[in-house]
Amino acid sequence: MRNGKATVPGVVAEHLAAIEARASALGAFRKVRSEEAVREAQAVQDRDDLAELPLAGVPVAVKDNIEVAGEATRNGSAATPAEPATADHPVVARLRRAGAVVVALTNVPELSLVAFSDSVYGTARNPWNLDRTPGGSSGGSAAAVAAGLVPLAVGNDGLGSLRIPGACCGIIAIKPGLGVVPAPTHDWFEMCENGPLTTTVADAALALGVMADDATLTPRAIDLRIAVAPNPLPVGLSIDNEFQRAVEEAGHSLREGGHTVVPGRRLPPIVGMSSIVAWYSCAAEDSQGLPVAKLERRTRTLAAAGRTVRTLHLDGTRTRDRWRANGADLWFGNADVLLTPTLAHIPPKAHRWGRRGLTKNTLLNVGYAPVTAAWNLAGWPAMTVPYGRHSTGLPIGIQLIAPPGAEPQLLGLATHLESTRPWSRHAPN
């Protein structure tokens, strides 16, 4: 599009046609902006600086808890205001300045609280297996990218909500470190960051640079010390054997690539407990002031649990502050990067889990996706990279974690892993 071989309206029209043909079975979108996207595509085509735009005419889907001017930000809930946003969130504004066209808003669970993506607006499904969840809470975004309906989607990650759906759907997702990209309106006590979902590392790096307004966020990784932890969970908690084997194989590949590979440690149990009570506390915070009668059962019970732990002064704040101040760094040791599975087990079924209560949703979330939250507590960058296929046919995700400021190193290692297993050539059947 920059050099005139394609037009922005033509490319956007092709994506809208694919969405119309295939999106209904996937449940990825709350709203498709067909008419608006056509107008915006022509406006990008008419720009004098089209040839210099890094995302000239790229169709983008935006998670429905990020403000898009003229659209209601429903965040998966009938209880949220229906009035349209008066301005773009800074991340959306930066994407548009770079030439991107917002074609759709993606489905999320109510208030983006869980690692599934079902709500009153529909149930998003995994394009690799429609019976399975695409993860959450950025599940609609991940499903849309994995299915080829858009090349780039925007989501956010408060306890794993980019990396979990990225791993479920076999795509790239990166949660930047604290302050790198403008945070969501509900930033979950500074645990939540906006980030991109793409099919290639190069696309992820490009999108992250635009979202961060930082052209230096490019892949680079030379002679790093990498701690490999096939099971970083406390003793007694399990991780799928195929996921563990993929991490070991990835570590071997990075060693052959010239890096130093050492064994990783298991996470302290207190970090997991703190993640759970922080999650409950965020549910209480985000549901405050919304009409209770319009909230789903899951949200009401998570919020009630949050109010209880806050009353008991057990909301995870103390552990989170200690982990962020020095605990994560001390535990990390002298490694530059940590390598783990992104998930513990394959994604659960795609059901209306919002109609279930606290116990069921907690057990499902913690059971399959307990590996990501520690790095939200720390405020560190982390990403997921597809690395093979499970015997069930679903993708396997590898998680890369590093201290603040190391996004280029994560992208560099991800580039190496992508080159050894070019997963972007695969696509759901």
PDB file of C-alpha atoms in Angstrom, residues 232-377:
ATOM      1  CA  PRO A 232       8.114 -23.089  37.178  1.00  0.00           C
ATOM      2  CA  LEU A 233       5.090 -23.724  39.412  1.00  0.00           C
ATOM      3  CA  PRO A 234       5.379 -24.590  43.111  1.00  0.00           C
ATOM      4  CA  VAL A 235       5.779 -28.261  43.971  1.00  0.00           C
ATOM      5  CA  GLY A 236       2.502 -30.152  43.578  1.00  0.00           C
ATOM      6  CA  LEU A 237       1.181 -28.160  40.600  1.00  0.00           C
ATOM      7  CA  SER A 238       1.412 -29.862  37.223  1.00  0.00           C
ATOM      8  CA  ILE A 239       2.138 -28.760  33.661  1.00  0.00           C
ATOM      9  CA  ASP A 240       1.333 -30.782  30.547  1.00  0.00           C
ATOM     10  CA  ASN A 241       4.278 -33.008  29.585  1.00  0.00           C
ATOM     11  CA  GLU A 242       4.167 -31.873  25.951  1.00  0.00           C
ATOM     12  CA  PHE A 243       4.362 -28.236  27.047  1.00  0.00           C
ATOM     13  CA  GLN A 244       7.367 -29.028  29.223  1.00  0.00           C
ATOM     14  CA  ARG A 245       9.083 -30.892  26.419  1.00  0.00           C
ATOM     15  CA  ALA A 246       8.591 -27.942  24.063  1.00  0.00           C
ATOM     16  CA  VAL A 247      10.301 -25.630  26.562  1.00  0.00           C
ATOM     17  CA  GLU A 248      13.246 -28.025  26.854  1.00  0.00           C
ATOM     18  CA  GLU A 249      13.539 -28.177  23.067  1.00  0.00           C
ATOM     19  CA  ALA A 250      13.381 -24.394  22.815  1.00  0.00           C
ATOM     20  CA  GLY A 251      16.135 -24.103  25.404  1.00  0.00           C
ATOM     21  CA  HIS A 252      18.288 -26.511  23.412  1.00  0.00           C
ATOM     22  CA  SER A 253      17.695 -24.455  20.261  1.00  0.00           C
ATOM     23  CA  LEU A 254      18.733 -21.252  22.021  1.00  0.00           C
ATOM     24  CA  ARG A 255      21.874 -22.931  23.349  1.00  0.00           C
ATOM     25  CA  GLU A 256      22.765 -23.929  19.798  1.00  0.00           C
ATOM     26  CA  GLY A 257      22.124 -20.308  18.847  1.00  0.00           C
ATOM     27  CA  GLY A 258      24.992 -19.203  21.097  1.00  0.00           C
ATOM     28  CA  HIS A 259      23.237 -18.394  24.353  1.00  0.00           C
ATOM     29  CA  THR A 260      24.059 -19.759  27.802  1.00  0.00           C
ATOM     30  CA  VAL A 261      21.252 -21.956  29.131  1.00  0.00           C
ATOM     31  CA  VAL A 262      20.859 -22.748  32.840  1.00  0.00           C
ATOM     32  CA  PRO A 263      18.088 -24.412  34.904  1.00  0.00           C
ATOM     33  CA  GLY A 264      15.272 -22.152  36.097  1.00  0.00           C
ATOM     34  CA  ARG A 265      13.641 -22.108  39.524  1.00  0.00           C
ATOM     35  CA  ARG A 266      10.113 -22.706  40.761  1.00  0.00           C
ATOM     36  CA  LEU A 267       8.041 -19.679  41.702  1.00  0.00           C
ATOM     37  CA  PRO A 268       7.370 -18.990  45.406  1.00  0.00           C
ATOM     38  CA  PRO A 269       3.847 -20.154  46.385  1.00  0.00           C
ATOM     39  CA  ILE A 270       3.042 -16.748  47.869  1.00  0.00           C
ATOM     40  CA  VAL A 271       3.186 -15.182  44.385  1.00  0.00           C
ATOM     41  CA  GLY A 272       0.391 -17.438  43.147  1.00  0.00           C
ATOM     42  CA  MET A 273      -1.790 -16.727  46.156  1.00  0.00           C
ATOM     43  CA  SER A 274      -1.157 -13.005  45.796  1.00  0.00           C
ATOM     44  CA  SER A 275      -2.167 -13.181  42.128  1.00  0.00           C
ATOM     45  CA  ILE A 276      -5.508 -14.745  43.021  1.00  0.00           C
ATOM     46  CA  VAL A 277      -6.433 -12.235  45.711  1.00  0.00           C
ATOM     47  CA  ALA A 278      -5.258  -9.357  43.477  1.00  0.00           C
ATOM     48  CA  TRP A 279      -7.522 -10.737  40.734  1.00  0.00           C
ATOM     49  CA  TYR A 280     -10.500 -10.784  43.099  1.00  0.00           C
ATOM     50  CA  SER A 281      -9.665  -7.270  44.255  1.00  0.00           C
ATOM     51  CA  CYS A 282      -9.570  -6.005  40.659  1.00  0.00           C
ATOM     52  CA  ALA A 283     -13.022  -7.515  40.085  1.00  0.00           C
ATOM     53  CA  ALA A 284     -14.351  -5.564  43.049  1.00  0.00           C
ATOM     54  CA  GLU A 285     -12.691  -2.370  41.829  1.00  0.00           C
ATOM     55  CA  ASP A 286     -13.889  -2.573  38.225  1.00  0.00           C
ATOM     56  CA  SER A 287     -17.480  -3.532  39.068  1.00  0.00           C
ATOM     57  CA  GLN A 288     -17.900  -0.721  41.579  1.00  0.00           C
ATOM     58  CA  GLY A 289     -20.714   1.621  40.591  1.00  0.00           C
ATOM     59  CA  LEU A 290     -22.147  -0.656  37.906  1.00  0.00           C
ATOM     60  CA  PRO A 291     -25.763  -1.888  38.228  1.00  0.00           C
ATOM     61  CA  VAL A 292     -25.476  -5.236  40.004  1.00  0.00           C
ATOM     62  CA  ALA A 293     -28.600  -6.653  38.365  1.00  0.00           C
ATOM     63  CA  LYS A 294     -26.956  -6.357  34.935  1.00  0.00           C
ATOM     64  CA  LEU A 295     -23.740  -8.127  35.939  1.00  0.00           C
ATOM     65  CA  GLU A 296     -23.210 -11.819  35.271  1.00  0.00           C
ATOM     66  CA  ARG A 297     -23.056 -14.342  38.072  1.00  0.00           C
ATOM     67  CA  ARG A 298     -19.306 -14.849  37.594  1.00  0.00           C
ATOM     68  CA  THR A 299     -18.602 -11.128  37.941  1.00  0.00           C
ATOM     69  CA  ARG A 300     -20.789 -10.745  41.014  1.00  0.00           C
ATOM     70  CA  THR A 301     -19.081 -13.616  42.809  1.00  0.00           C
ATOM     71  CA  LEU A 302     -15.550 -12.507  41.857  1.00  0.00           C
ATOM     72  CA  ALA A 303     -16.356  -8.984  43.040  1.00  0.00           C
ATOM     73  CA  ALA A 304     -17.825 -10.282  46.310  1.00  0.00           C
ATOM     74  CA  ALA A 305     -14.654 -12.258  46.930  1.00  0.00           C
ATOM     75  CA  GLY A 306     -12.653  -9.130  46.191  1.00  0.00           C
ATOM     76  CA  ARG A 307     -14.572  -7.055  48.689  1.00  0.00           C
ATOM     77  CA  THR A 308     -13.999  -9.745  51.310  1.00  0.00           C
ATOM     78  CA  VAL A 309     -10.230  -9.959  50.827  1.00  0.00           C
ATOM     79  CA  ARG A 310      -9.955  -6.171  50.839  1.00  0.00           C
ATOM     80  CA  THR A 311     -11.862  -6.008  54.107  1.00  0.00           C
ATOM     81  CA  LEU A 312      -9.405  -8.507  55.562  1.00  0.00           C
ATOM     82  CA  HIS A 313      -6.454  -6.516  54.146  1.00  0.00           C
ATOM     83  CA  LEU A 314      -5.497  -9.564  52.069  1.00  0.00           C
ATOM     84  CA  ASP A 315      -5.784  -8.016  48.608  1.00  0.00           C
ATOM     85  CA  GLY A 316      -2.237  -8.951  47.555  1.00  0.00           C
ATOM     86  CA  THR A 317      -0.900  -5.390  47.683  1.00  0.00           C
ATOM     87  CA  ARG A 318       1.897  -6.127  50.133  1.00  0.00           C
ATOM     88  CA  THR A 319       3.230  -9.153  48.260  1.00  0.00           C
ATOM     89  CA  ARG A 320       2.849  -7.368  44.931  1.00  0.00           C
ATOM     90  CA  ASP A 321       4.832  -4.364  46.161  1.00  0.00           C
ATOM     91  CA  ARG A 322       7.596  -6.557  47.585  1.00  0.00           C
ATOM     92  CA  TRP A 323       7.761  -8.681  44.418  1.00  0.00           C
ATOM     93  CA  ARG A 324       7.943  -5.553  42.271  1.00  0.00           C
ATOM     94  CA  ALA A 325      10.498  -3.803  44.498  1.00  0.00           C
ATOM     95  CA  ASN A 326      13.081  -6.570  44.655  1.00  0.00           C
ATOM     96  CA  GLY A 327      11.535 -10.022  45.045  1.00  0.00           C
ATOM     97  CA  ALA A 328      11.298 -10.807  41.338  1.00  0.00           C
ATOM     98  CA  ASP A 329      14.839  -9.615  40.723  1.00  0.00           C
ATOM     99  CA  LEU A 330      16.257 -11.656  43.600  1.00  0.00           C
ATOM    100  CA  TRP A 331      14.348 -14.762  42.540  1.00  0.00           C
ATOM    101  CA  PHE A 332      15.343 -14.294  38.894  1.00  0.00           C
ATOM    102  CA  GLY A 333      19.016 -14.545  39.871  1.00  0.00           C
ATOM    103  CA  ASN A 334      21.667 -13.789  37.272  1.00  0.00           C
ATOM    104  CA  ALA A 335      19.647 -14.832  34.222  1.00  0.00           C
ATOM    105  CA  ASP A 336      18.781 -12.356  31.493  1.00  0.00           C
ATOM    106  CA  VAL A 337      15.646 -14.155  30.311  1.00  0.00           C
ATOM    107  CA  LEU A 338      13.374 -16.865  31.719  1.00  0.00           C
ATOM    108  CA  LEU A 339      11.806 -19.493  29.449  1.00  0.00           C
ATOM    109  CA  THR A 340       8.631 -21.321  30.596  1.00  0.00           C
ATOM    110  CA  PRO A 341       5.435 -22.775  29.132  1.00  0.00           C
ATOM    111  CA  THR A 342       2.772 -20.103  28.662  1.00  0.00           C
ATOM    112  CA  LEU A 343      -0.035 -22.432  29.757  1.00  0.00           C
ATOM    113  CA  ALA A 344      -0.144 -25.377  32.138  1.00  0.00           C
ATOM    114  CA  HIS A 345      -2.764 -27.373  30.220  1.00  0.00           C
ATOM    115  CA  ILE A 346      -4.725 -27.142  26.972  1.00  0.00           C
ATOM    116  CA  PRO A 347      -7.534 -24.557  26.799  1.00  0.00           C
ATOM    117  CA  PRO A 348     -10.882 -25.489  28.370  1.00  0.00           C
ATOM    118  CA  LYS A 349     -14.111 -25.817  26.437  1.00  0.00           C
ATOM    119  CA  ALA A 350     -15.735 -22.671  25.045  1.00  0.00           C
ATOM    120  CA  HIS A 351     -18.821 -22.376  27.240  1.00  0.00           C
ATOM    121  CA  ARG A 352     -20.835 -19.573  28.853  1.00  0.00           C
ATOM    122  CA  TRP A 353     -18.683 -19.674  31.972  1.00  0.00           C
ATOM    123  CA  GLY A 354     -20.085 -16.280  32.973  1.00  0.00           C
ATOM    124  CA  ARG A 355     -23.185 -18.078  34.188  1.00  0.00           C
ATOM    125  CA  ARG A 356     -21.117 -20.104  36.632  1.00  0.00           C
ATOM    126  CA  GLY A 357     -19.837 -18.937  39.986  1.00  0.00           C
ATOM    127  CA  LEU A 358     -16.588 -18.210  41.792  1.00  0.00           C
ATOM    128  CA  THR A 359     -15.366 -21.744  42.450  1.00  0.00           C
ATOM    129  CA  LYS A 360     -15.773 -23.083  38.912  1.00  0.00           C
ATOM    130  CA  ASN A 361     -14.204 -20.054  37.259  1.00  0.00           C
ATOM    131  CA  THR A 362     -11.318 -19.871  39.708  1.00  0.00           C
ATOM    132  CA  LEU A 363     -10.458 -23.553  39.312  1.00  0.00           C
ATOM    133  CA  LEU A 364     -10.640 -23.371  35.504  1.00  0.00           C
ATOM    134  CA  ASN A 365      -8.510 -20.228  35.289  1.00  0.00           C
ATOM    135  CA  VAL A 366      -5.888 -21.325  37.778  1.00  0.00           C
ATOM    136  CA  GLY A 367      -5.879 -24.875  36.432  1.00  0.00           C
ATOM    137  CA  TYR A 368      -4.888 -24.075  32.852  1.00  0.00           C
ATOM    138  CA  ALA A 369      -3.277 -20.631  33.049  1.00  0.00           C
ATOM    139  CA  PRO A 370      -1.296 -20.154  36.300  1.00  0.00           C
ATOM    140  CA  VAL A 371       2.093 -19.338  34.746  1.00  0.00           C
ATOM    141  CA  THR A 372       1.650 -15.747  33.543  1.00  0.00           C
ATOM    142  CA  ALA A 373       0.484 -13.609  36.478  1.00  0.00           C
ATOM    143  CA  ALA A 374       3.796 -13.271  38.372  1.00  0.00           C
ATOM    144  CA  TRP A 375       5.132 -10.935  35.687  1.00  0.00           C
ATOM    145  CA  ASN A 376       2.161  -8.593  35.907  1.00  0.00           C
ATOM    146  CA  LEU A 377       2.833  -8.303  39.606  1.00  0.00           C
TER     147      LEU A 377
END
